[in-house]
């Protein structure tokens, strides 16, 4: 299985365990793609989620894996989604998935 797809599945389950509901995945617009779009009913917010998956021992911090350019593309893509769906209350999050000895660990990082 592709490491990126595995990471997205782990992130989706991780967020659902925290009460989020799944809206869509791999949303594409002219500017780019958003890995997961979830709803956080507790905060009444749509959450645009970037998933970064890495193997244990990778010295790069998860948030360092997300470039300024990538953040701008995500923001522009999110703008398309919010306009199409008349959404006013939203936020961005990063889920870092680390794989070690067949075990996946997820960490939520608010952006």
Backbone atoms as SQL, in Angstrom:
CREATE TABLE atoms (id INTEGER PRIMARY KEY, chain TEXT, resi INTEGER, resn TEXT, atom TEXT, x REAL, y REAL, z REAL);
INSERT INTO atoms VALUES
  (1, 'A', 1, 'UNK', 'N', 0.849, -1.185, 0.000),
  (2, 'A', 1, 'UNK', 'CA', 0.000, 0.000, 0.000),
  (3, 'A', 1, 'UNK', 'C', 0.892, 1.246, 0.000),
  (4, 'A', 2, 'UNK', 'N', 0.462, 2.249, -0.699),
  (5, 'A', 2, 'UNK', 'CA', 1.156, 3.529, -0.773),
  (6, 'A', 2, 'UNK', 'C', 1.200, 4.174, 0.618),
  (7, 'A', 3, 'UNK', 'N', 2.370, 4.679, 1.005),
  (8, 'A', 3, 'UNK', 'CA', 2.547, 5.267, 2.342),
  (9, 'A', 3, 'UNK', 'C', 1.636, 6.483, 2.556),
  (10, 'A', 4, 'UNK', 'N', 1.424, 7.269, 1.498),
  (11, 'A', 4, 'UNK', 'CA', 0.551, 8.437, 1.624),
  (12, 'A', 4, 'UNK', 'C', -0.899, 8.048, 1.851),
  (13, 'A', 5, 'UNK', 'N', -1.377, 7.044, 1.119),
  (14, 'A', 5, 'UNK', 'CA', -2.747, 6.560, 1.284),
  (15, 'A', 5, 'UNK', 'C', -2.941, 5.962, 2.675),
  (16, 'A', 6, 'UNK', 'N', -1.955, 5.197, 3.126),
  (17, 'A', 6, 'UNK', 'CA', -2.015, 4.628, 4.472),
  (18, 'A', 6, 'UNK', 'C', -2.099, 5.744, 5.514),
  (19, 'A', 7, 'UNK', 'N', -1.284, 6.769, 5.350),
  (20, 'A', 7, 'UNK', 'CA', -1.310, 7.896, 6.278),
  (21, 'A', 7, 'UNK', 'C', -2.658, 8.590, 6.315),
  (22, 'A', 8, 'UNK', 'N', -3.277, 8.756, 5.151),
  (23, 'A', 8, 'UNK', 'CA', -4.596, 9.399, 5.106),
  (24, 'A', 8, 'UNK', 'C', -5.646, 8.551, 5.810),
  (25, 'A', 9, 'UNK', 'N', -5.585, 7.231, 5.650),
  (26, 'A', 9, 'UNK', 'CA', -6.538, 6.347, 6.327),
  (27, 'A', 9, 'UNK', 'C', -6.348, 6.402, 7.840),
  (28, 'A', 10, 'UNK', 'N', -5.096, 6.414, 8.275),
  (29, 'A', 10, 'UNK', 'CA', -4.803, 6.514, 9.707),
  (30, 'A', 10, 'UNK', 'C', -5.298, 7.857, 10.245),
  (31, 'A', 11, 'UNK', 'N', -5.027, 8.939, 9.522),
  (32, 'A', 11, 'UNK', 'CA', -5.444, 10.276, 9.958),
  (33, 'A', 11, 'UNK', 'C', -6.964, 10.371, 10.045),
  (34, 'A', 12, 'UNK', 'N', -7.660, 9.830, 9.070),
  (35, 'A', 12, 'UNK', 'CA', -9.130, 9.861, 9.064),
  (36, 'A', 12, 'UNK', 'C', -9.671, 9.146, 10.298),
  (37, 'A', 13, 'UNK', 'N', -9.174, 7.949, 10.573),
  (38, 'A', 13, 'UNK', 'CA', -9.622, 7.197, 11.750),
  (39, 'A', 13, 'UNK', 'C', -9.281, 7.936, 13.037),
  (40, 'A', 14, 'UNK', 'N', -8.077, 8.493, 13.089),
  (41, 'A', 14, 'UNK', 'CA', -7.613, 9.257, 14.246),
  (42, 'A', 14, 'UNK', 'C', -8.568, 10.421, 14.543),
  (43, 'A', 15, 'UNK', 'N', -8.952, 11.154, 13.511),
  (44, 'A', 15, 'UNK', 'CA', -9.852, 12.298, 13.702),
  (45, 'A', 15, 'UNK', 'C', -11.277, 11.853, 14.034),
  (46, 'A', 16, 'UNK', 'N', -11.730, 10.773, 13.422),
  (47, 'A', 16, 'UNK', 'CA', -13.071, 10.262, 13.733),
  (48, 'A', 16, 'UNK', 'C', -13.154, 9.810, 15.191),
  (49, 'A', 17, 'UNK', 'N', -12.077, 9.238, 15.715),
  (50, 'A', 17, 'UNK', 'CA', -12.049, 8.852, 17.133),
  (51, 'A', 17, 'UNK', 'C', -12.185, 10.066, 18.045),
  (52, 'A', 18, 'UNK', 'N', -11.832, 11.228, 17.549),
  (53, 'A', 18, 'UNK', 'CA', -11.944, 12.469, 18.317),
  (54, 'A', 18, 'UNK', 'C', -13.261, 13.193, 18.067),
  (55, 'A', 19, 'UNK', 'N', -14.170, 12.556, 17.346),
  (56, 'A', 19, 'UNK', 'CA', -15.503, 13.115, 17.142),
  (57, 'A', 19, 'UNK', 'C', -15.710, 13.843, 15.830),
  (58, 'A', 20, 'UNK', 'N', -14.680, 13.957, 15.016),
  (59, 'A', 20, 'UNK', 'CA', -14.827, 14.602, 13.713),
  (60, 'A', 20, 'UNK', 'C', -15.633, 13.677, 12.804),
  (61, 'A', 21, 'UNK', 'N', -16.300, 14.266, 11.826),
  (62, 'A', 21, 'UNK', 'CA', -16.986, 13.474, 10.815),
  (63, 'A', 21, 'UNK', 'C', -16.347, 13.748, 9.460),
  (64, 'A', 22, 'UNK', 'N', -16.288, 12.707, 8.670),
  (65, 'A', 22, 'UNK', 'CA', -15.651, 12.761, 7.353),
  (66, 'A', 22, 'UNK', 'C', -16.576, 13.443, 6.347),
  (67, 'A', 23, 'UNK', 'N', -16.021, 14.372, 5.576),
  (68, 'A', 23, 'UNK', 'CA', -16.768, 15.014, 4.496),
  (69, 'A', 23, 'UNK', 'C', -16.280, 14.533, 3.131),
  (70, 'A', 24, 'UNK', 'N', -14.977, 14.634, 2.875),
  (71, 'A', 24, 'UNK', 'CA', -14.426, 14.172, 1.607),
  (72, 'A', 24, 'UNK', 'C', -12.910, 14.048, 1.716),
  (73, 'A', 25, 'UNK', 'N', -12.337, 13.375, 0.735),
  (74, 'A', 25, 'UNK', 'CA', -10.881, 13.264, 0.696),
  (75, 'A', 25, 'UNK', 'C', -10.376, 13.613, -0.694),
  (76, 'A', 26, 'UNK', 'N', -9.128, 14.011, -0.733),
  (77, 'A', 26, 'UNK', 'CA', -8.451, 14.355, -1.988),
  (78, 'A', 26, 'UNK', 'C', -9.258, 15.342, -2.835),
  (79, 'A', 27, 'UNK', 'N', -9.752, 16.376, -2.175),
  (80, 'A', 27, 'UNK', 'CA', -10.500, 17.441, -2.865),
  (81, 'A', 27, 'UNK', 'C', -9.528, 18.222, -3.736),
  (82, 'A', 28, 'UNK', 'N', -9.884, 18.324, -5.010),
  (83, 'A', 28, 'UNK', 'CA', -9.011, 19.020, -5.956),
  (84, 'A', 28, 'UNK', 'C', -9.700, 20.264, -6.513),
  (85, 'A', 29, 'UNK', 'N', -8.900, 21.288, -6.663),
  (86, 'A', 29, 'UNK', 'CA', -9.317, 22.515, -7.332),
  (87, 'A', 29, 'UNK', 'C', -8.142, 22.942, -8.205),
  (88, 'A', 30, 'UNK', 'N', -8.332, 24.020, -8.920),
  (89, 'A', 30, 'UNK', 'CA', -7.302, 24.519, -9.841),
  (90, 'A', 30, 'UNK', 'C', -5.941, 24.686, -9.168),
  (91, 'A', 31, 'UNK', 'N', -5.938, 25.140, -7.925),
  (92, 'A', 31, 'UNK', 'CA', -4.692, 25.478, -7.229),
  (93, 'A', 31, 'UNK', 'C', -3.989, 24.293, -6.580),
  (94, 'A', 32, 'UNK', 'N', -4.739, 23.233, -6.259),
  (95, 'A', 32, 'UNK', 'CA', -4.094, 22.126, -5.565),
  (96, 'A', 32, 'UNK', 'C', -5.081, 21.123, -5.026),
  (97, 'A', 33, 'UNK', 'N', -4.666, 20.445, -3.962),
  (98, 'A', 33, 'UNK', 'CA', -5.452, 19.364, -3.374),
  (99, 'A', 33, 'UNK', 'C', -5.401, 19.447, -1.859),
  (100, 'A', 34, 'UNK', 'N', -6.506, 19.025, -1.229),
  (101, 'A', 34, 'UNK', 'CA', -6.568, 18.918, 0.224),
  (102, 'A', 34, 'UNK', 'C', -6.788, 17.454, 0.544),
  (103, 'A', 35, 'UNK', 'N', -5.957, 16.909, 1.422),
  (104, 'A', 35, 'UNK', 'CA', -6.005, 15.480, 1.718),
  (105, 'A', 35, 'UNK', 'C', -7.343, 15.053, 2.312),
  (106, 'A', 36, 'UNK', 'N', -7.756, 15.701, 3.381),
  (107, 'A', 36, 'UNK', 'CA', -9.013, 15.353, 4.044),
  (108, 'A', 36, 'UNK', 'C', -9.780, 16.623, 4.385),
  (109, 'A', 37, 'UNK', 'N', -11.087, 16.533, 4.254),
  (110, 'A', 37, 'UNK', 'CA', -11.948, 17.609, 4.746),
  (111, 'A', 37, 'UNK', 'C', -12.906, 16.951, 5.730),
  (112, 'A', 38, 'UNK', 'N', -12.853, 17.437, 6.956),
  (113, 'A', 38, 'UNK', 'CA', -13.618, 16.862, 8.064),
  (114, 'A', 38, 'UNK', 'C', -14.486, 17.951, 8.685),
  (115, 'A', 39, 'UNK', 'N', -15.441, 17.523, 9.480),
  (116, 'A', 39, 'UNK', 'CA', -16.257, 18.457, 10.241),
  (117, 'A', 39, 'UNK', 'C', -15.983, 18.214, 11.719),
  (118, 'A', 40, 'UNK', 'N', -15.741, 19.289, 12.449),
  (119, 'A', 40, 'UNK', 'CA', -15.570, 19.208, 13.895),
  (120, 'A', 40, 'UNK', 'C', -16.863, 19.742, 14.508),
  (121, 'A', 41, 'UNK', 'N', -17.813, 18.849, 14.842),
  (122, 'A', 41, 'UNK', 'CA', -19.113, 19.314, 15.336),
  (123, 'A', 41, 'UNK', 'C', -19.029, 20.052, 16.666),
  (124, 'A', 42, 'UNK', 'N', -18.024, 19.722, 17.479),
  (125, 'A', 42, 'UNK', 'CA', -17.868, 20.397, 18.765),
  (126, 'A', 42, 'UNK', 'C', -17.596, 21.887, 18.578),
  (127, 'A', 43, 'UNK', 'N', -16.794, 22.221, 17.575),
  (128, 'A', 43, 'UNK', 'CA', -16.465, 23.622, 17.280),
  (129, 'A', 43, 'UNK', 'C', -17.331, 24.190, 16.150),
  (130, 'A', 44, 'UNK', 'N', -18.170, 23.350, 15.551),
  (131, 'A', 44, 'UNK', 'CA', -18.987, 23.738, 14.406),
  (132, 'A', 44, 'UNK', 'C', -18.106, 24.346, 13.313),
  (133, 'A', 45, 'UNK', 'N', -17.046, 23.598, 12.963),
  (134, 'A', 45, 'UNK', 'CA', -16.100, 24.061, 11.954),
  (135, 'A', 45, 'UNK', 'C', -15.779, 22.961, 10.959),
  (136, 'A', 46, 'UNK', 'N', -15.581, 23.376, 9.722),
  (137, 'A', 46, 'UNK', 'CA', -15.011, 22.489, 8.726),
  (138, 'A', 46, 'UNK', 'C', -13.499, 22.562, 8.903),
  (139, 'A', 47, 'UNK', 'N', -12.842, 21.402, 8.828),
  (140, 'A', 47, 'UNK', 'CA', -11.411, 21.336, 9.058),
  (141, 'A', 47, 'UNK', 'C', -10.728, 20.804, 7.802),
  (142, 'A', 48, 'UNK', 'N', -9.817, 21.600, 7.257),
  (143, 'A', 48, 'UNK', 'CA', -9.020, 21.207, 6.098),
  (144, 'A', 48, 'UNK', 'C', -7.737, 20.588, 6.640),
  (145, 'A', 49, 'UNK', 'N', -7.523, 19.316, 6.306),
  (146, 'A', 49, 'UNK', 'CA', -6.451, 18.554, 6.921),
  (147, 'A', 49, 'UNK', 'C', -5.395, 18.173, 5.881),
  (148, 'A', 50, 'UNK', 'N', -4.172, 18.538, 6.173),
  (149, 'A', 50, 'UNK', 'CA', -3.029, 18.073, 5.402),
  (150, 'A', 50, 'UNK', 'C', -2.428, 16.917, 6.196),
  (151, 'A', 51, 'UNK', 'N', -2.151, 15.818, 5.513),
  (152, 'A', 51, 'UNK', 'CA', -1.581, 14.648, 6.163),
  (153, 'A', 51, 'UNK', 'C', -0.142, 14.478, 5.680),
  (154, 'A', 52, 'UNK', 'N', 0.766, 14.362, 6.614),
  (155, 'A', 52, 'UNK', 'CA', 2.164, 14.099, 6.308),
  (156, 'A', 52, 'UNK', 'C', 2.545, 12.790, 6.979),
  (157, 'A', 53, 'UNK', 'N', 2.999, 11.837, 6.177),
  (158, 'A', 53, 'UNK', 'CA', 3.353, 10.521, 6.685),
  (159, 'A', 53, 'UNK', 'C', 4.848, 10.304, 6.516),
  (160, 'A', 54, 'UNK', 'N', 5.457, 9.765, 7.536),
  (161, 'A', 54, 'UNK', 'CA', 6.901, 9.531, 7.482),
  (162, 'A', 54, 'UNK', 'C', 7.237, 8.291, 8.284),
  (163, 'A', 55, 'UNK', 'N', 8.363, 7.733, 7.993),
  (164, 'A', 55, 'UNK', 'CA', 8.874, 6.599, 8.754),
  (165, 'A', 55, 'UNK', 'C', 9.562, 7.105, 10.010),
  (166, 'A', 56, 'UNK', 'N', 9.525, 6.304, 11.054),
  (167, 'A', 56, 'UNK', 'CA', 10.206, 6.651, 12.306),
  (168, 'A', 56, 'UNK', 'C', 11.678, 6.884, 12.015),
  (169, 'A', 57, 'UNK', 'N', 12.258, 7.795, 12.741),
  (170, 'A', 57, 'UNK', 'CA', 13.670, 8.096, 12.553),
  (171, 'A', 57, 'UNK', 'C', 13.916, 9.219, 11.560),
  (172, 'A', 58, 'UNK', 'N', 12.873, 9.635, 10.860),
  (173, 'A', 58, 'UNK', 'CA', 13.018, 10.767, 9.939),
  (174, 'A', 58, 'UNK', 'C', 13.307, 12.006, 10.781),
  (175, 'A', 59, 'UNK', 'N', 14.432, 12.675, 10.543),
  (176, 'A', 59, 'UNK', 'CA', 14.807, 13.797, 11.397),
  (177, 'A', 59, 'UNK', 'C', 14.001, 15.080, 11.144),
  (178, 'A', 60, 'UNK', 'N', 13.221, 15.110, 10.085),
  (179, 'A', 60, 'UNK', 'CA', 12.461, 16.318, 9.754),
  (180, 'A', 60, 'UNK', 'C', 11.178, 16.350, 10.580),
  (181, 'A', 61, 'UNK', 'N', 10.949, 17.436, 11.281),
  (182, 'A', 61, 'UNK', 'CA', 9.722, 17.605, 12.062),
  (183, 'A', 61, 'UNK', 'C', 8.521, 17.660, 11.125),
  (184, 'A', 62, 'UNK', 'N', 7.378, 17.117, 11.538),
  (185, 'A', 62, 'UNK', 'CA', 6.210, 17.077, 10.655),
  (186, 'A', 62, 'UNK', 'C', 5.805, 18.445, 10.099),
  (187, 'A', 63, 'UNK', 'N', 5.793, 19.457, 10.946),
  (188, 'A', 63, 'UNK', 'CA', 5.388, 20.780, 10.452),
  (189, 'A', 63, 'UNK', 'C', 6.433, 21.380, 9.518),
  (190, 'A', 64, 'UNK', 'N', 7.681, 20.904, 9.580),
  (191, 'A', 64, 'UNK', 'CA', 8.702, 21.366, 8.641),
  (192, 'A', 64, 'UNK', 'C', 8.538, 20.718, 7.272),
  (193, 'A', 65, 'UNK', 'N', 7.721, 19.675, 7.207),
  (194, 'A', 65, 'UNK', 'CA', 7.459, 18.996, 5.940),
  (195, 'A', 65, 'UNK', 'C', 6.441, 19.785, 5.101),
  (196, 'A', 66, 'UNK', 'N', 5.864, 20.797, 5.704),
  (197, 'A', 66, 'UNK', 'CA', 4.826, 21.591, 5.056),
  (198, 'A', 66, 'UNK', 'C', 5.393, 22.956, 4.694),
  (199, 'A', 67, 'UNK', 'N', 5.706, 23.142, 3.421),
  (200, 'A', 67, 'UNK', 'CA', 6.326, 24.382, 2.965),
  (201, 'A', 67, 'UNK', 'C', 5.310, 25.526, 2.929),
  (202, 'A', 68, 'UNK', 'N', 5.837, 26.737, 2.907),
  (203, 'A', 68, 'UNK', 'CA', 4.994, 27.936, 2.785),
  (204, 'A', 68, 'UNK', 'C', 4.200, 27.894, 1.476),
  (205, 'A', 69, 'UNK', 'N', 4.838, 27.428, 0.421),
  (206, 'A', 69, 'UNK', 'CA', 4.173, 27.308, -0.884),
  (207, 'A', 69, 'UNK', 'C', 3.008, 26.326, -0.808),
  (208, 'A', 70, 'UNK', 'N', 3.209, 25.188, -0.144),
  (209, 'A', 70, 'UNK', 'CA', 2.152, 24.188, 0.002),
  (210, 'A', 70, 'UNK', 'C', 1.008, 24.758, 0.826),
  (211, 'A', 71, 'UNK', 'N', 1.316, 25.492, 1.890),
  (212, 'A', 71, 'UNK', 'CA', 0.266, 26.126, 2.701),
  (213, 'A', 71, 'UNK', 'C', -0.568, 27.102, 1.874),
  (214, 'A', 72, 'UNK', 'N', 0.085, 27.850, 0.995),
  (215, 'A', 72, 'UNK', 'CA', -0.644, 28.792, 0.138),
  (216, 'A', 72, 'UNK', 'C', -1.568, 28.050, -0.825),
  (217, 'A', 73, 'UNK', 'N', -1.098, 26.937, -1.393),
  (218, 'A', 73, 'UNK', 'CA', -1.943, 26.148, -2.303),
  (219, 'A', 73, 'UNK', 'C', -3.145, 25.558, -1.553),
  (220, 'A', 74, 'UNK', 'N', -2.910, 25.093, -0.341),
  (221, 'A', 74, 'UNK', 'CA', -4.004, 24.557, 0.467),
  (222, 'A', 74, 'UNK', 'C', -5.024, 25.656, 0.762),
  (223, 'A', 75, 'UNK', 'N', -4.546, 26.844, 1.117),
  (224, 'A', 75, 'UNK', 'CA', -5.440, 27.959, 1.422),
  (225, 'A', 75, 'UNK', 'C', -6.290, 28.338, 0.207),
  (226, 'A', 76, 'UNK', 'N', -5.681, 28.374, -0.963),
  (227, 'A', 76, 'UNK', 'CA', -6.431, 28.714, -2.183),
  (228, 'A', 76, 'UNK', 'C', -7.449, 27.633, -2.510),
  (229, 'A', 77, 'UNK', 'N', -7.060, 26.383, -2.338),
  (230, 'A', 77, 'UNK', 'CA', -7.981, 25.276, -2.600),
  (231, 'A', 77, 'UNK', 'C', -9.130, 25.297, -1.598),
  (232, 'A', 78, 'UNK', 'N', -8.828, 25.572, -0.338),
  (233, 'A', 78, 'UNK', 'CA', -9.865, 25.676, 0.690),
  (234, 'A', 78, 'UNK', 'C', -10.843, 26.794, 0.354),
  (235, 'A', 79, 'UNK', 'N', -10.347, 27.859, -0.228),
  (236, 'A', 79, 'UNK', 'CA', -11.201, 28.973, -0.618),
  (237, 'A', 79, 'UNK', 'C', -12.244, 28.526, -1.651),
  (238, 'A', 80, 'UNK', 'N', -11.828, 27.703, -2.601),
  (239, 'A', 80, 'UNK', 'CA', -12.788, 27.161, -3.571),
  (240, 'A', 80, 'UNK', 'C', -13.869, 26.356, -2.859),
  (241, 'A', 81, 'UNK', 'N', -13.449, 25.491, -1.942),
  (242, 'A', 81, 'UNK', 'CA', -14.391, 24.630, -1.236),
  (243, 'A', 81, 'UNK', 'C', -15.369, 25.456, -0.398),
  (244, 'A', 82, 'UNK', 'N', -14.854, 26.430, 0.345),
  (245, 'A', 82, 'UNK', 'CA', -15.741, 27.233, 1.193),
  (246, 'A', 82, 'UNK', 'C', -16.727, 28.039, 0.362),
  (247, 'A', 83, 'UNK', 'N', -16.291, 28.535, -0.786),
  (248, 'A', 83, 'UNK', 'CA', -17.198, 29.276, -1.662),
  (249, 'A', 83, 'UNK', 'C', -18.258, 28.375, -2.281),
  (250, 'A', 84, 'UNK', 'N', -17.844, 27.185, -2.725),
  (251, 'A', 84, 'UNK', 'CA', -18.783, 26.239, -3.338),
  (252, 'A', 84, 'UNK', 'C', -19.842, 25.772, -2.346),
  (253, 'A', 85, 'UNK', 'N', -19.463, 25.668, -1.073),
  (254, 'A', 85, 'UNK', 'CA', -20.332, 25.073, -0.066),
  (255, 'A', 85, 'UNK', 'C', -20.849, 26.070, 0.966),
  (256, 'A', 86, 'UNK', 'N', -20.644, 27.356, 0.717),
  (257, 'A', 86, 'UNK', 'CA', -21.132, 28.421, 1.592),
  (258, 'A', 86, 'UNK', 'C', -20.737, 28.183, 3.065),
  (259, 'A', 87, 'UNK', 'N', -19.432, 28.013, 3.262),
  (260, 'A', 87, 'UNK', 'CA', -18.895, 27.734, 4.600),
  (261, 'A', 87, 'UNK', 'C', -18.150, 28.965, 5.101),
  (262, 'A', 88, 'UNK', 'N', -18.477, 29.363, 6.326),
  (263, 'A', 88, 'UNK', 'CA', -17.824, 30.537, 6.906),
  (264, 'A', 88, 'UNK', 'C', -16.891, 30.181, 8.061),
  (265, 'A', 89, 'UNK', 'N', -17.151, 29.074, 8.734),
  (266, 'A', 89, 'UNK', 'CA', -16.401, 28.714, 9.935),
  (267, 'A', 89, 'UNK', 'C', -15.514, 27.510, 9.627),
  (268, 'A', 90, 'UNK', 'N', -14.189, 27.738, 9.544),
  (269, 'A', 90, 'UNK', 'CA', -13.269, 26.668, 9.157),
  (270, 'A', 90, 'UNK', 'C', -11.882, 26.931, 9.720),
  (271, 'A', 91, 'UNK', 'N', -11.045, 25.883, 9.637),
  (272, 'A', 91, 'UNK', 'CA', -9.654, 26.007, 10.077),
  (273, 'A', 91, 'UNK', 'C', -8.810, 24.952, 9.361),
  (274, 'A', 92, 'UNK', 'N', -7.492, 25.089, 9.504),
  (275, 'A', 92, 'UNK', 'CA', -6.529, 24.146, 8.947),
  (276, 'A', 92, 'UNK', 'C', -5.904, 23.345, 10.082),
  (277, 'A', 93, 'UNK', 'N', -5.594, 22.083, 9.798),
  (278, 'A', 93, 'UNK', 'CA', -4.850, 21.256, 10.733),
  (279, 'A', 93, 'UNK', 'C', -3.906, 20.356, 9.956),
  (280, 'A', 94, 'UNK', 'N', -2.861, 19.955, 10.618),
  (281, 'A', 94, 'UNK', 'CA', -1.910, 19.004, 10.073),
  (282, 'A', 94, 'UNK', 'C', -1.973, 17.757, 10.939),
  (283, 'A', 95, 'UNK', 'N', -2.074, 16.598, 10.291),
  (284, 'A', 95, 'UNK', 'CA', -1.961, 15.343, 11.025),
  (285, 'A', 95, 'UNK', 'C', -0.671, 14.687, 10.552),
  (286, 'A', 96, 'UNK', 'N', 0.231, 14.493, 11.493),
  (287, 'A', 96, 'UNK', 'CA', 1.502, 13.846, 11.209),
  (288, 'A', 96, 'UNK', 'C', 1.371, 12.383, 11.601),
  (289, 'A', 97, 'UNK', 'N', 1.619, 11.509, 10.642),
  (290, 'A', 97, 'UNK', 'CA', 1.544, 10.073, 10.888),
  (291, 'A', 97, 'UNK', 'C', 2.965, 9.520, 10.810),
  (292, 'A', 98, 'UNK', 'N', 3.370, 8.822, 11.863),
  (293, 'A', 98, 'UNK', 'CA', 4.699, 8.211, 11.908),
  (294, 'A', 98, 'UNK', 'C', 4.524, 6.699, 11.927),
  (295, 'A', 99, 'UNK', 'N', 5.253, 6.029, 11.030),
  (296, 'A', 99, 'UNK', 'CA', 5.188, 4.572, 10.928),
  (297, 'A', 99, 'UNK', 'C', 6.445, 3.966, 11.540),
  (298, 'A', 100, 'UNK', 'N', 6.227, 3.001, 12.453),
  (299, 'A', 100, 'UNK', 'CA', 7.369, 2.336, 13.084),
  (300, 'A', 100, 'UNK', 'C', 6.998, 0.891, 13.391),
  (301, 'A', 101, 'UNK', 'N', 7.736, -0.033, 12.808),
  (302, 'A', 101, 'UNK', 'CA', 7.526, -1.469, 13.037),
  (303, 'A', 101, 'UNK', 'C', 6.073, -1.887, 12.814),
  (304, 'A', 102, 'UNK', 'N', 5.473, -1.378, 11.752),
  (305, 'A', 102, 'UNK', 'CA', 4.097, -1.749, 11.415),
  (306, 'A', 102, 'UNK', 'C', 3.035, -1.056, 12.238),
  (307, 'A', 103, 'UNK', 'N', 3.436, -0.136, 13.092),
  (308, 'A', 103, 'UNK', 'CA', 2.483, 0.598, 13.925),
  (309, 'A', 103, 'UNK', 'C', 2.471, 2.050, 13.485),
  (310, 'A', 104, 'UNK', 'N', 1.269, 2.588, 13.312),
  (311, 'A', 104, 'UNK', 'CA', 1.113, 3.988, 12.897),
  (312, 'A', 104, 'UNK', 'C', 0.672, 4.819, 14.097),
  (313, 'A', 105, 'UNK', 'N', 1.361, 5.929, 14.296),
  (314, 'A', 105, 'UNK', 'CA', 0.995, 6.871, 15.361),
  (315, 'A', 105, 'UNK', 'C', 0.669, 8.205, 14.716),
  (316, 'A', 106, 'UNK', 'N', -0.439, 8.802, 15.135),
  (317, 'A', 106, 'UNK', 'CA', -0.870, 10.079, 14.567),
  (318, 'A', 106, 'UNK', 'C', -0.779, 11.175, 15.614),
  (319, 'A', 107, 'UNK', 'N', -0.453, 12.357, 15.139),
  (320, 'A', 107, 'UNK', 'CA', -0.342, 13.535, 16.010),
  (321, 'A', 107, 'UNK', 'C', -1.048, 14.693, 15.306),
  (322, 'A', 108, 'UNK', 'N', -1.889, 15.393, 16.043),
  (323, 'A', 108, 'UNK', 'CA', -2.620, 16.540, 15.513),
  (324, 'A', 108, 'UNK', 'C', -1.847, 17.809, 15.798),
  (325, 'A', 109, 'UNK', 'N', -1.662, 18.615, 14.744),
  (326, 'A', 109, 'UNK', 'CA', -0.959, 19.890, 14.869),
  (327, 'A', 109, 'UNK', 'C', -1.856, 20.958, 14.253),
  (328, 'A', 110, 'UNK', 'N', -2.357, 21.870, 15.071),
  (329, 'A', 110, 'UNK', 'CA', -3.188, 22.953, 14.552),
  (330, 'A', 110, 'UNK', 'C', -2.298, 23.978, 13.858),
  (331, 'A', 111, 'UNK', 'N', -2.744, 24.426, 12.724),
  (332, 'A', 111, 'UNK', 'CA', -1.976, 25.412, 11.953),
  (333, 'A', 111, 'UNK', 'C', -2.533, 26.797, 12.142);
